[in-house]
XYZ file of C-alpha atoms in Angstrom:
780
model
C -15.003 47.065 -5.340
C -16.384 44.110 -3.416
C -14.624 42.685 -0.405
C -13.504 39.439 -2.010
C -11.882 41.407 -4.864
C -9.801 43.522 -2.718
C -5.942 43.527 -3.086
C -3.945 40.812 -1.268
C -3.392 41.376 2.363
C 0.252 40.802 3.676
C 0.726 39.176 7.054
C 3.835 40.718 8.634
C 4.007 38.897 11.956
C 7.265 37.728 13.271
C 8.680 34.724 11.397
C 8.049 31.555 13.360
C 8.854 27.850 12.642
C 6.199 26.084 10.705
C 6.209 22.990 12.746
C 6.926 21.843 16.266
C 7.426 18.168 16.874
C 5.255 18.288 19.950
C 2.272 18.926 17.718
C -0.314 16.445 16.887
C 0.881 14.339 13.906
C -2.615 12.761 13.543
C -4.017 16.222 12.788
C -1.475 16.723 10.059
C -2.092 13.179 8.660
C -5.841 13.913 8.538
C -5.136 16.881 6.250
C -2.620 14.942 4.240
C -5.056 12.120 3.626
C -7.569 14.527 2.017
C -4.752 14.800 -0.687
C -4.296 11.107 -0.876
C -1.057 11.198 1.057
C 0.445 10.143 4.406
C 2.327 12.670 6.466
C 5.583 11.527 8.088
C 7.999 13.892 9.884
C 10.941 12.865 7.726
C 13.170 14.335 5.244
C 13.041 12.973 1.710
C 16.831 13.028 1.373
C 17.103 10.704 4.433
C 14.724 7.984 3.044
C 16.634 4.751 2.453
C 16.764 3.428 -1.210
C 16.791 -0.141 -0.010
C 14.642 -1.404 2.895
C 13.991 -4.541 4.760
C 10.189 -5.291 5.038
C 9.188 -5.824 8.681
C 6.321 -7.867 9.939
C 4.330 -4.723 11.220
C 4.898 -2.997 7.806
C 3.674 -5.893 5.759
C 0.552 -6.094 8.018
C 0.075 -2.381 7.513
C 0.191 -2.717 3.697
C -2.471 -5.445 3.858
C -4.707 -3.334 6.024
C -4.357 -0.480 3.592
C -5.154 -2.723 0.635
C -8.346 -3.908 2.389
C -9.391 -0.194 2.628
C -8.647 0.413 -1.099
C -5.189 1.941 -0.930
C -1.791 1.253 -2.176
C 1.601 2.952 -1.421
C 3.982 4.850 -3.668
C 7.539 3.542 -3.594
C 8.993 6.526 -1.670
C 6.279 6.260 0.982
C 6.877 2.555 1.231
C 10.582 3.192 1.919
C 9.822 5.980 4.337
C 7.459 3.845 6.336
C 10.186 1.200 6.791
C 11.855 3.791 9.156
C 8.976 4.389 11.447
C 7.763 2.596 14.573
C 5.026 0.056 14.780
C 3.009 2.507 16.872
C 3.078 5.076 13.995
C 1.863 2.391 11.605
C -0.975 1.555 13.991
C -1.843 5.326 14.397
C -2.034 5.673 10.649
C -4.233 2.579 10.332
C -6.674 3.889 13.028
C -6.904 7.278 11.303
C -7.737 5.589 8.063
C -10.254 3.337 9.733
C -11.831 6.253 11.392
C -12.048 8.282 8.234
C -13.539 5.376 6.301
C -15.918 4.636 9.086
C -15.120 0.962 9.335
C -15.984 0.689 13.031
C -19.437 2.210 12.682
C -22.758 0.335 12.201
C -23.423 -0.297 8.484
C -26.387 -2.590 8.800
C -29.477 -1.297 6.989
C -33.116 -2.183 7.805
C -33.404 -5.151 5.515
C -31.211 -8.288 5.362
C -30.117 -9.325 1.896
C -31.953 -6.256 0.469
C -30.879 -7.098 -3.155
C -33.803 -9.395 -2.923
C -37.010 -7.237 -2.403
C -39.143 -8.026 0.667
C -42.350 -7.348 -1.258
C -43.619 -4.853 1.298
C -46.322 -2.507 0.140
C -48.177 0.587 1.232
C -51.059 -1.761 2.180
C -48.796 -3.425 4.796
C -48.274 -0.031 6.440
C -51.925 0.785 6.278
C -53.020 -2.582 7.765
C -50.344 -2.309 10.483
C -51.549 1.161 11.351
C -55.164 0.167 11.623
C -54.351 -3.014 13.678
C -52.294 -0.943 16.095
C -54.983 1.720 16.298
C -57.543 -0.902 17.345
C -55.392 -2.486 20.071
C -53.219 -5.071 18.260
C -52.697 -8.342 20.204
C -55.001 -7.295 22.943
C -57.878 -7.090 20.480
C -57.263 -10.655 19.136
C -55.168 -10.040 16.157
C -52.482 -12.513 15.327
C -48.911 -11.342 14.818
C -45.789 -10.196 16.634
C -45.118 -7.378 19.043
C -41.755 -5.852 18.548
C -39.500 -4.113 21.157
C -40.448 -0.755 19.837
C -44.005 -1.457 20.864
C -45.564 -1.893 17.463
C -47.675 -4.954 16.635
C -47.052 -6.503 13.181
C -50.035 -8.481 12.022
C -49.642 -11.788 10.239
C -49.631 -11.634 6.456
C -47.990 -8.178 6.199
C -44.248 -7.654 6.576
C -41.925 -10.641 6.472
C -40.256 -10.012 9.785
C -37.520 -12.593 9.291
C -36.085 -10.225 6.604
C -35.669 -7.187 8.831
C -33.096 -5.896 11.403
C -35.728 -3.774 13.110
C -39.341 -2.634 12.863
C -40.501 -2.324 9.291
C -43.306 0.016 10.335
C -41.479 2.670 12.432
C -37.910 2.154 10.987
C -36.348 1.430 14.469
C -33.292 -0.840 14.185
C -32.891 -3.580 16.814
C -29.626 -5.018 15.415
C -26.357 -3.511 14.514
C -23.272 -4.933 12.762
C -19.636 -4.581 13.902
C -18.142 -5.522 10.556
C -17.688 -4.286 6.917
C -16.455 -6.034 3.881
C -12.911 -5.462 2.701
C -10.847 -5.729 -0.465
C -13.590 -6.094 -3.026
C -12.463 -2.978 -4.840
C -10.998 -3.384 -8.309
C -8.856 -0.193 -8.240
C -6.533 0.863 -5.532
C -5.953 4.624 -4.703
C -2.181 5.291 -4.418
C -1.099 7.124 -1.246
C 1.955 9.455 -1.553
C 4.386 10.687 0.951
C 3.787 14.118 2.509
C 6.646 15.670 4.435
C 6.712 18.950 6.398
C 7.518 20.815 3.159
C 4.454 19.374 1.318
C 2.079 20.414 4.277
C 3.762 23.921 4.266
C 2.920 24.092 0.550
C -0.643 23.147 1.141
C -0.846 25.645 4.088
C 0.530 28.479 1.849
C -1.802 27.684 -0.983
C -4.844 27.769 1.274
C -3.775 31.164 2.798
C -3.053 32.664 -0.653
C -5.998 31.051 -2.511
C -7.415 33.641 -4.912
C -10.948 32.020 -4.720
C -13.036 31.538 -1.539
C -12.159 28.325 0.299
C -14.775 25.611 0.207
C -15.778 23.675 3.355
C -12.952 21.091 2.880
C -10.244 23.710 2.432
C -11.646 25.825 5.214
C -11.552 22.845 7.561
C -8.103 21.940 6.576
C -6.861 25.498 7.155
C -8.353 25.478 10.666
C -6.638 22.239 11.465
C -3.299 23.547 10.081
C -3.769 26.872 12.004
C -3.821 24.851 15.196
C -0.444 23.339 14.456
C 1.308 26.101 12.330
C 2.044 29.760 12.631
C 1.375 31.962 9.638
C 4.859 33.067 8.158
C 5.549 36.673 7.504
C 6.067 36.375 3.646
C 2.694 34.893 2.993
C -0.086 37.045 1.437
C -3.611 36.202 2.526
C -5.738 36.035 -0.550
C -9.425 36.327 0.621
C -11.186 38.347 3.251
C -12.942 35.174 4.364
C -9.544 33.573 5.029
C -8.501 36.653 6.940
C -11.473 36.166 9.304
C -10.433 32.603 10.138
C -6.828 33.625 10.753
C -7.734 36.569 13.028
C -10.230 34.533 15.080
C -7.905 31.525 15.634
C -4.979 33.717 16.428
C -7.189 35.770 18.729
C -8.139 32.677 20.713
C -4.503 32.351 21.691
C -3.751 36.059 22.324
C -6.039 38.963 22.707
C -3.230 41.416 21.804
C -2.701 39.442 18.508
C -6.326 39.793 17.772
C -6.256 43.619 18.179
C -3.104 43.903 16.033
C -4.334 41.715 13.241
C -7.616 43.617 13.165
C -5.948 46.923 12.860
C -3.768 45.537 10.111
C -6.311 43.794 8.057
C -9.821 45.242 8.861
C -9.819 48.308 6.520
C -13.539 48.849 6.074
C -16.697 48.808 8.382
C -17.831 45.798 6.369
C -14.729 43.927 7.323
C -15.397 44.566 10.991
C -19.079 43.571 10.682
C -18.022 40.422 8.861
C -15.592 39.517 11.630
C -18.003 39.934 14.529
C -20.771 38.099 12.562
C -18.384 35.297 11.880
C -17.723 35.004 15.605
C -21.416 34.978 16.315
C -22.659 32.550 13.595
C -19.639 30.736 12.256
C -20.370 31.876 8.660
C -17.565 33.803 6.788
C -20.220 35.325 4.595
C -22.557 37.971 5.959
C -25.977 36.320 6.038
C -28.573 38.728 7.575
C -30.500 37.653 10.574
C -33.842 37.592 8.734
C -32.537 35.078 6.277
C -31.117 32.779 9.028
C -34.417 32.920 10.833
C -36.358 32.091 7.627
C -33.972 29.297 6.829
C -34.539 27.799 10.260
C -38.279 28.120 9.746
C -38.098 26.273 6.466
C -35.862 23.571 7.837
C -38.427 22.642 10.571
C -41.515 22.570 8.488
C -43.138 19.117 8.307
C -45.544 17.485 5.920
C -47.491 16.218 8.953
C -48.849 19.190 10.822
C -48.341 17.853 14.393
C -44.599 17.466 13.709
C -44.243 21.083 12.363
C -41.967 23.083 14.548
C -41.214 25.986 12.114
C -42.618 28.713 14.341
C -40.946 27.584 17.583
C -37.479 27.005 15.949
C -37.624 30.375 14.128
C -38.135 32.072 17.377
C -35.370 30.136 19.013
C -33.102 31.200 16.257
C -34.224 34.826 16.628
C -33.336 34.686 20.293
C -29.995 32.944 19.575
C -29.056 35.717 17.206
C -29.555 38.541 19.742
C -26.332 40.276 20.338
C -24.545 40.576 23.666
C -20.939 41.566 24.118
C -18.603 41.957 27.056
C -16.360 45.028 27.477
C -13.410 43.374 25.761
C -15.352 42.972 22.523
C -16.859 46.460 22.812
C -13.466 48.131 23.063
C -12.171 45.931 20.300
C -14.820 47.142 17.871
C -14.435 50.743 18.866
C -10.687 50.611 18.443
C -11.000 49.029 15.013
C -13.631 51.501 13.740
C -11.816 54.487 15.246
C -8.665 53.392 13.239
C -10.354 53.071 9.862
C -8.319 54.705 7.071
C -11.233 56.540 5.509
C -13.461 59.524 6.035
C -16.557 59.436 8.146
C -18.694 59.892 4.995
C -16.904 57.011 3.150
C -17.357 54.746 6.237
C -21.096 55.658 6.741
C -21.638 54.919 2.900
C -20.133 51.481 3.300
C -22.322 50.818 6.356
C -25.490 51.769 4.557
C -26.308 48.442 2.717
C -26.300 46.689 6.107
C -27.862 49.520 8.057
C -30.233 47.492 10.049
C -27.429 45.219 11.272
C -25.214 48.127 12.029
C -27.844 49.750 14.258
C -27.996 46.494 16.277
C -24.230 46.149 16.507
C -23.815 49.837 17.521
C -26.106 49.415 20.413
C -24.852 45.949 21.419
C -21.179 47.009 21.253
C -21.881 50.282 23.164
C -20.177 52.255 20.399
C -22.050 55.463 21.438
C -20.502 55.302 24.873
C -17.004 54.807 23.444
C -17.550 57.630 20.955
C -17.837 60.059 23.903
C -14.446 58.980 25.302
C -11.202 60.758 24.689
C -9.202 59.388 21.840
C -12.183 58.021 19.852
C -12.871 61.194 17.812
C -12.995 59.499 14.419
C -15.564 56.946 15.824
C -17.688 59.792 16.976
C -17.594 61.341 13.588
C -18.583 58.050 11.830
C -21.554 57.543 14.144
C -22.634 61.115 13.769
C -22.604 60.941 9.973
C -24.231 57.500 10.024
C -27.213 58.417 12.204
C -27.861 61.769 10.451
C -27.470 60.059 7.056
C -25.241 62.934 6.066
C -23.872 61.139 3.125
C -24.664 60.177 -0.486
C -24.559 56.507 -1.571
C -22.668 55.506 -4.691
C -25.390 53.029 -5.554
C -28.029 55.732 -5.244
C -26.171 58.014 -7.718
C -25.643 55.020 -10.077
C -29.378 54.163 -10.050
C -30.180 57.816 -10.794
C -27.865 57.807 -13.772
C -29.356 54.488 -15.018
C -32.922 55.741 -14.601
C -32.015 58.839 -16.720
C -30.289 56.602 -19.244
C -26.995 58.436 -18.932
C -24.714 55.833 -20.394
C -21.452 57.768 -20.197
C -22.055 58.607 -16.508
C -22.921 55.006 -15.708
C -19.845 53.504 -17.424
C -17.567 56.169 -15.760
C -19.027 55.314 -12.332
C -18.699 51.599 -12.929
C -15.050 52.091 -13.962
C -14.475 53.414 -10.576
C -15.449 50.148 -9.042
C -14.173 47.280 -11.227
C -15.698 44.578 -9.110
C -19.171 46.007 -9.427
C -18.673 46.537 -13.190
C -17.775 42.849 -13.550
C -20.857 41.780 -11.597
C -23.218 43.772 -13.774
C -21.320 43.617 -17.080
C -23.933 41.497 -19.028
C -26.839 43.643 -17.947
C -24.958 46.783 -18.952
C -24.155 45.353 -22.293
C -27.822 44.815 -22.922
C -28.762 48.278 -21.729
C -26.061 50.324 -23.440
C -24.778 48.118 -26.185
C -21.837 45.734 -26.592
C -19.130 47.964 -28.078
C -19.004 50.890 -25.650
C -19.539 48.750 -22.576
C -16.744 46.367 -23.432
C -14.478 49.162 -24.401
C -14.958 50.773 -20.962
C -14.630 47.405 -19.192
C -11.414 46.422 -21.036
C -9.774 49.627 -19.807
C -10.147 48.623 -16.197
C -9.912 44.840 -16.603
C -6.295 44.646 -15.332
C -7.578 45.796 -11.905
C -9.745 42.725 -11.463
C -8.638 39.337 -10.026
C -8.327 36.682 -12.722
C -11.027 34.388 -11.010
C -13.646 37.070 -11.635
C -12.596 37.478 -15.319
C -12.677 33.642 -15.698
C -16.187 33.504 -14.198
C -17.504 36.000 -16.805
C -16.330 33.746 -19.661
C -17.960 30.699 -18.048
C -21.342 32.612 -17.449
C -21.673 34.426 -20.726
C -23.234 31.646 -22.871
C -26.037 30.861 -20.227
C -26.714 34.574 -19.559
C -27.247 35.464 -23.211
C -29.411 32.455 -23.998
C -33.054 33.797 -23.844
C -34.554 30.281 -24.402
C -33.331 28.903 -20.983
C -33.494 29.924 -17.326
C -30.292 30.431 -15.408
C -29.071 28.947 -12.109
C -28.544 31.017 -9.037
C -26.907 29.753 -5.758
C -27.124 32.553 -3.097
C -24.918 32.531 -0.047
C -28.002 31.674 2.085
C -27.986 28.065 0.439
C -30.385 26.427 -1.911
C -30.517 26.493 -5.671
C -32.874 28.535 -7.694
C -33.693 29.118 -11.315
C -33.803 32.701 -12.639
C -35.785 33.707 -15.683
C -33.732 35.284 -18.589
C -33.176 39.042 -18.481
C -36.265 40.720 -20.218
C -33.872 42.949 -22.222
C -32.601 39.908 -24.105
C -35.828 40.016 -26.262
C -34.623 43.338 -27.779
C -31.737 41.454 -29.618
C -31.607 38.795 -32.272
C -30.030 35.395 -31.724
C -27.143 36.458 -33.916
C -26.553 39.615 -31.814
C -26.619 37.697 -28.547
C -24.129 35.148 -29.922
C -21.889 37.937 -30.908
C -22.107 39.266 -27.266
C -21.229 35.832 -25.968
C -18.232 35.482 -28.343
C -17.031 39.008 -27.436
C -17.030 38.294 -23.677
C -15.283 34.930 -24.169
C -12.620 36.503 -26.531
C -12.100 39.287 -23.938
C -11.429 36.806 -21.046
C -9.233 34.564 -23.111
C -7.205 37.596 -24.170
C -6.988 38.774 -20.489
C -5.840 35.203 -19.361
C -3.089 35.052 -22.076
C -1.876 38.560 -21.039
C -1.978 37.426 -17.402
C 0.193 34.417 -18.088
C 2.488 36.095 -20.582
C 3.334 38.714 -17.885
C 4.578 35.903 -15.587
C 8.303 35.223 -16.038
C 8.912 31.463 -16.873
C 12.069 29.827 -17.925
C 10.474 26.455 -18.565
C 10.314 25.113 -22.101
C 8.029 22.001 -21.930
C 4.725 21.114 -20.277
C 2.878 17.935 -19.539
C -1.007 18.081 -19.199
C -2.932 14.877 -18.128
C -5.780 14.344 -20.630
C -8.129 13.778 -17.708
C -7.749 17.428 -16.769
C -9.840 18.374 -19.758
C -12.867 16.859 -18.042
C -12.470 18.719 -14.777
C -13.987 22.260 -14.663
C -12.300 25.159 -12.816
C -14.244 25.628 -9.575
C -14.699 29.387 -9.652
C -18.124 30.324 -8.236
C -18.994 26.797 -7.098
C -19.801 26.862 -3.347
C -19.244 23.686 -1.555
C -20.470 23.051 2.077
C -19.415 19.406 2.299
C -16.124 18.010 3.533
C -14.165 15.438 1.493
C -12.135 13.486 3.979
C -10.785 10.740 1.639
C -9.964 12.705 -1.476
C -10.453 16.275 -2.793
C -12.171 16.778 -6.115
C -13.501 19.822 -7.914
C -17.280 19.994 -8.637
C -17.974 18.593 -12.055
C -15.247 15.937 -11.827
C -16.272 12.786 -13.752
C -15.820 9.389 -12.263
C -15.873 6.381 -14.654
C -18.138 3.460 -13.731
C -15.990 0.412 -13.785
C -18.516 -2.452 -13.360
C -22.182 -3.237 -13.754
C -23.337 -1.780 -10.396
C -23.114 1.518 -8.595
C -23.998 1.382 -4.906
C -25.033 4.554 -3.159
C -24.520 4.753 0.642
C -25.361 7.059 3.421
C -24.322 6.739 7.177
C -25.415 9.117 9.865
C -25.709 9.255 13.685
C -22.050 8.713 14.569
C -21.440 9.673 18.226
C -25.197 10.595 18.803
C -27.498 8.952 21.395
C -30.353 6.825 20.189
C -33.101 9.139 18.945
C -35.553 9.883 16.152
C -33.310 11.182 13.359
C -34.663 10.208 9.911
C -32.336 10.914 6.987
C -33.354 9.541 3.586
C -31.174 8.380 0.641
C -32.923 8.538 -2.744
C -32.317 8.663 -6.474
C -34.380 9.896 -9.419
C -34.182 7.954 -12.681
C -34.822 10.167 -15.826
C -36.038 8.679 -19.032
C -36.664 10.279 -22.430
C -39.714 12.410 -22.888
C -39.173 13.922 -19.331
C -40.524 10.785 -17.610
C -38.994 10.147 -14.160
C -39.176 7.446 -11.436
C -37.962 7.660 -7.878
C -36.277 5.017 -5.723
C -36.713 6.098 -2.095
C -38.338 5.122 1.179
C -41.733 5.326 -0.303
C -40.801 3.321 -3.402
C -38.129 0.731 -2.573
C -37.834 -0.710 -6.048
C -37.634 0.862 -9.461
C -36.353 -0.260 -12.903
C -32.552 -0.770 -12.215
C -32.602 0.426 -8.548
C -33.209 -1.282 -5.206
C -33.363 0.531 -1.774
C -32.225 -1.080 1.566
C -35.236 0.148 3.580
C -36.209 3.297 5.439
C -34.527 3.753 8.912
C -36.149 6.539 10.850
C -34.352 6.136 14.238
C -30.617 5.765 14.999
C -29.029 3.378 17.476
C -26.774 4.651 20.208
C -23.359 6.241 19.132
C -22.563 3.979 16.142
C -25.071 5.372 13.652
C -26.950 3.632 10.883
C -26.942 3.188 7.069
C -28.992 3.147 3.977
C -28.076 1.954 0.528
C -29.409 2.074 -3.093
C -28.038 -0.427 -5.725
C -28.091 0.698 -9.267
C -27.803 -1.931 -12.058
C -26.230 -0.595 -15.206
C -27.675 -3.313 -17.589
C -31.101 -2.842 -16.148
C -30.985 0.955 -16.422
C -29.767 0.568 -20.118
C -32.610 -1.868 -20.801
C -35.201 0.497 -19.231
C -33.967 3.383 -21.421
C -32.680 5.535 -18.523
C -30.657 8.568 -19.408
C -29.570 10.091 -16.012
C -29.826 8.992 -12.425
C -29.699 11.708 -9.773
C -28.394 11.010 -6.273
C -29.963 12.838 -3.342
C -30.180 12.827 0.503
C -32.629 14.580 2.629
C -33.528 15.312 6.243
C -37.080 14.123 6.751
C -37.109 15.085 10.433
C -37.092 18.686 11.536
C -33.905 20.485 10.978
C -31.122 20.343 8.275
C -29.096 17.322 7.181
C -27.320 15.800 10.241
C -23.737 17.044 10.794
C -21.140 14.404 9.978
C -23.658 12.499 7.709
C -21.523 10.746 5.158
C -22.853 10.081 1.698
C -21.318 8.787 -1.513
C -21.115 5.827 -3.810
C -19.196 2.577 -4.276
C -18.029 1.206 -7.634
C -16.007 -1.865 -8.586
C -15.339 -4.010 -11.701
C -15.978 -6.954 -9.488
C -19.302 -7.957 -7.769
C -19.933 -6.304 -4.385
C -21.369 -8.503 -1.624
C -24.489 -7.880 0.400
C -24.930 -9.799 3.611
C -27.894 -12.058 3.887
C -27.618 -12.079 7.658
C -27.300 -8.288 8.375
C -27.612 -6.529 5.085
C -24.162 -4.868 5.343
C -23.010 -3.730 1.946
C -20.247 -1.353 2.703
C -16.638 -1.876 1.651
C -14.163 1.019 2.017
C -12.123 -0.348 -0.830
C -14.976 0.136 -3.236
C -15.642 3.814 -2.240
C -15.217 5.987 -5.259
C -16.245 9.324 -3.710
C -17.640 10.335 -0.441
C -18.491 13.683 1.178
C -19.271 14.545 4.832
C -21.878 17.206 5.879
C -20.194 19.979 7.791
C -21.448 21.702 10.949
C -22.201 24.917 8.979
C -24.621 23.200 6.561
C -27.753 25.183 5.876
C -29.553 22.857 3.545
C -32.188 20.174 4.175
C -31.529 18.243 0.993
C -28.510 17.781 -1.240
C -27.994 16.535 -4.773
C -24.508 14.927 -4.609
C -24.111 13.205 -7.934
C -25.501 12.456 -11.419
C -24.992 9.199 -13.325
C -24.826 9.478 -17.119
C -26.033 6.047 -18.082
C -24.821 5.917 -21.662
C -21.436 7.409 -20.861
C -21.078 5.340 -17.766
C -19.788 8.338 -15.849
C -20.741 9.975 -12.605
C -20.554 13.664 -12.104
C -19.789 14.850 -8.713
C -21.788 18.026 -7.949
C -23.259 19.720 -4.881
C -26.688 21.274 -5.250
C -28.403 22.075 -1.897
C -32.267 22.416 -1.864
C -34.986 22.742 0.626
C -37.504 19.917 1.196
C -38.090 16.778 3.099
C -38.084 14.398 0.127
C -36.657 14.055 -3.369
C -39.885 15.192 -4.612
C -38.961 18.689 -3.451
C -35.826 18.761 -5.746
C -35.933 20.836 -8.893
C -35.193 18.539 -11.927
C -34.805 21.659 -14.154
C -32.206 23.178 -11.730
C -30.285 19.887 -11.636
C -30.100 19.960 -15.420
C -29.019 23.575 -15.531
C -26.255 22.899 -12.997
C -25.046 19.914 -14.967
C -25.104 22.109 -18.206
C -23.213 24.930 -16.453
C -20.474 22.440 -15.244
C -20.043 21.042 -18.705
C -19.843 24.569 -20.206
C -17.287 25.829 -17.695
C -13.598 26.110 -18.695
C -11.660 22.958 -17.712
C -8.413 22.826 -15.936
C -6.815 21.438 -19.119
C -8.159 24.348 -21.231
C -6.796 26.846 -18.784
C -3.406 25.200 -18.876
C -3.539 25.414 -22.722
C -3.955 29.196 -22.411
C -0.919 29.207 -20.076
C 1.070 27.002 -22.634
C 0.235 29.290 -25.574
C 0.994 32.550 -23.695
C 4.327 31.316 -22.298
C 5.426 29.469 -25.371
C 5.655 26.126 -23.828
C 5.926 22.851 -25.832
C 3.489 19.969 -25.053
C 5.097 16.689 -24.333
C 3.480 13.230 -23.750
C 5.944 11.988 -21.102
C 5.784 13.693 -17.758
C 9.376 12.721 -16.979
C 10.534 14.863 -19.932
C 8.536 17.971 -18.910
C 9.602 21.001 -17.053
C 6.128 21.606 -15.764
C 4.027 18.557 -14.894
C 0.221 18.758 -14.242
C -1.186 15.332 -13.504
C -4.607 14.156 -12.233
C -3.138 13.806 -8.739
C -2.034 17.428 -8.811
C -5.651 18.425 -9.497
C -6.759 16.570 -6.364
C -5.556 19.697 -4.539
C -8.148 22.414 -5.461
C -5.894 24.972 -3.785
C -3.051 24.109 -6.178
C -5.457 24.378 -9.177
C -6.757 27.735 -7.962
C -3.207 28.990 -7.627
C -3.270 29.153 -11.502
C -5.508 32.240 -10.901
C -3.185 34.127 -8.719
C -2.696 37.716 -9.765
């Protein structure tokens, strides 16, 4: 069975208090804000029912409204009991998260009116500068960046910087406020609410996305893990051990002995310490990804070879005696035979050879008390073991169906991962009969993912989408064995898998005791897919949402924005915001740095260098009436790193939306208003992609799908339109949160009610803003 489908791990450390009032309240508030809440160290029972509004509180409410927030009644009452300093701290946190103190001035002033610049302007400017510019007698203006702009080309009065090289000369210290037509209500989070979030993150039955992982790390800095919490995923265990080990080496040793039960667990932990990735990505892939990230269209700028060599040197292993003894102790204590351990080490044999040498495990194996370690290394180097995969492949090659199914039944996780291919090879009936016998040993998330994937896999007319852990998105051709079956037979296979997983989910919920009688399910939950299998590497600081969530367009304009460079010195750091407009008959047009206007779209200009510390911004304005008139079907939102390397850490990208008109400054071009932000994501430090698709606008439905599809390439031209379509199709086909709750309702005999105040179980849209709470529905 794969690592992530192992049984839950129980943390049995001494019980410690969740919260110490000397801890950082701002850290806790940062986590709470991701769930559209404000943390206050109060008890709900002590909140006054009647309050006197103070001047600081009324000013605070106004500041929140300007940023697009309102307050729930219980939060308003709770805030009446806190100090003015606390109100100021919360205001500063929201301002920081929304980026209101950064530079939001683009390259062009009043960019909703095109400047009329063309490629010929760039060509003429290049030639004039090549031949000496002003010194050669040309008329024009020399800019602070050193470039000479000849007369008759760019209208310089329209720019905040150099239109030729994209260097900004002017920044803005203001943003617009209060233009948003819809306020997001903030709720009260107490210590008990944060405790619940912490527990759900620890026990999550699905791998944590970047937002959840970052929230867990923040909470681990403030909280201790209680003894009655079961850690749900191996990746989560790595974070807990590493952060606990930073505080105490003894704790690190103890937790490793308790949780790291296989050689792969130990390898995963040391590789996480080295690279920061909770998934084991082999060195050759990391080197190749670094090579791809530093390729450049212009040969003199290409640094792929040098950066790949730097990454190779960076990945070289070197450990002190503390780590060597740690690894030796953990391996020596493994509760398995040497043959079993060596077999598990075999798939990553190359990495293990490097680690054995770097950790001096051969030296420790000769010491007294490390007998089991010596046995493991002896078997590993002599290859005195048979691999399970080798025996399975032999049986497959010899077409021994009974042997293959019996072996797969020994490892349910592997059976689930190759179920569809096995059905094609040996037939639907006997394969599903064998699978159903072991299905109760699988985590519900894996069963759910099978039902979601069946329709796409058994469709021989379309490619499938693959998103490996190394990043990027690829299309996979249909399995060649599909051609052996008729369309009706493939449809039967799809229905059989879907019926099997629906039956399993009903049995799962029926086995859970529940004394409740009624349930309320928000209708909006039927539009939100369950996020099983969707990897997310971006952080959502203002609100959490599951991939595939649909956001309605309220007005006639959607404004994309991108801000990058916060806290960095002035330098050449060229990030590009783009969109692709798709029409019928597979015709597309781009709005990007190389094409600033398109039907229904306007770009604010290409900035290639960032000012000092405050960053810079780019925008694209989409006009819904113009897109309708032009016959647009979809608009895809993307951002790319044009300069060498991946997308800049802490780059923020998203879109604004309001029923009311949104202003664009004629003096600076600033077009950002935090009250209009509908969704925004931040690129995390562990990002491995050079490009990112972050949304798709369905023009006719007036809805925006939030999705995350990384890709490699300097511009939007490198994105795969077919892959984007497949991802959108897959998200639409996935089981929704509402449908999963319907299965729960049927299995537990609950009655649906329309009034949440009359329901024993209430599932609102706000509840779904916590992905960990949604994923808790899949707990075994």
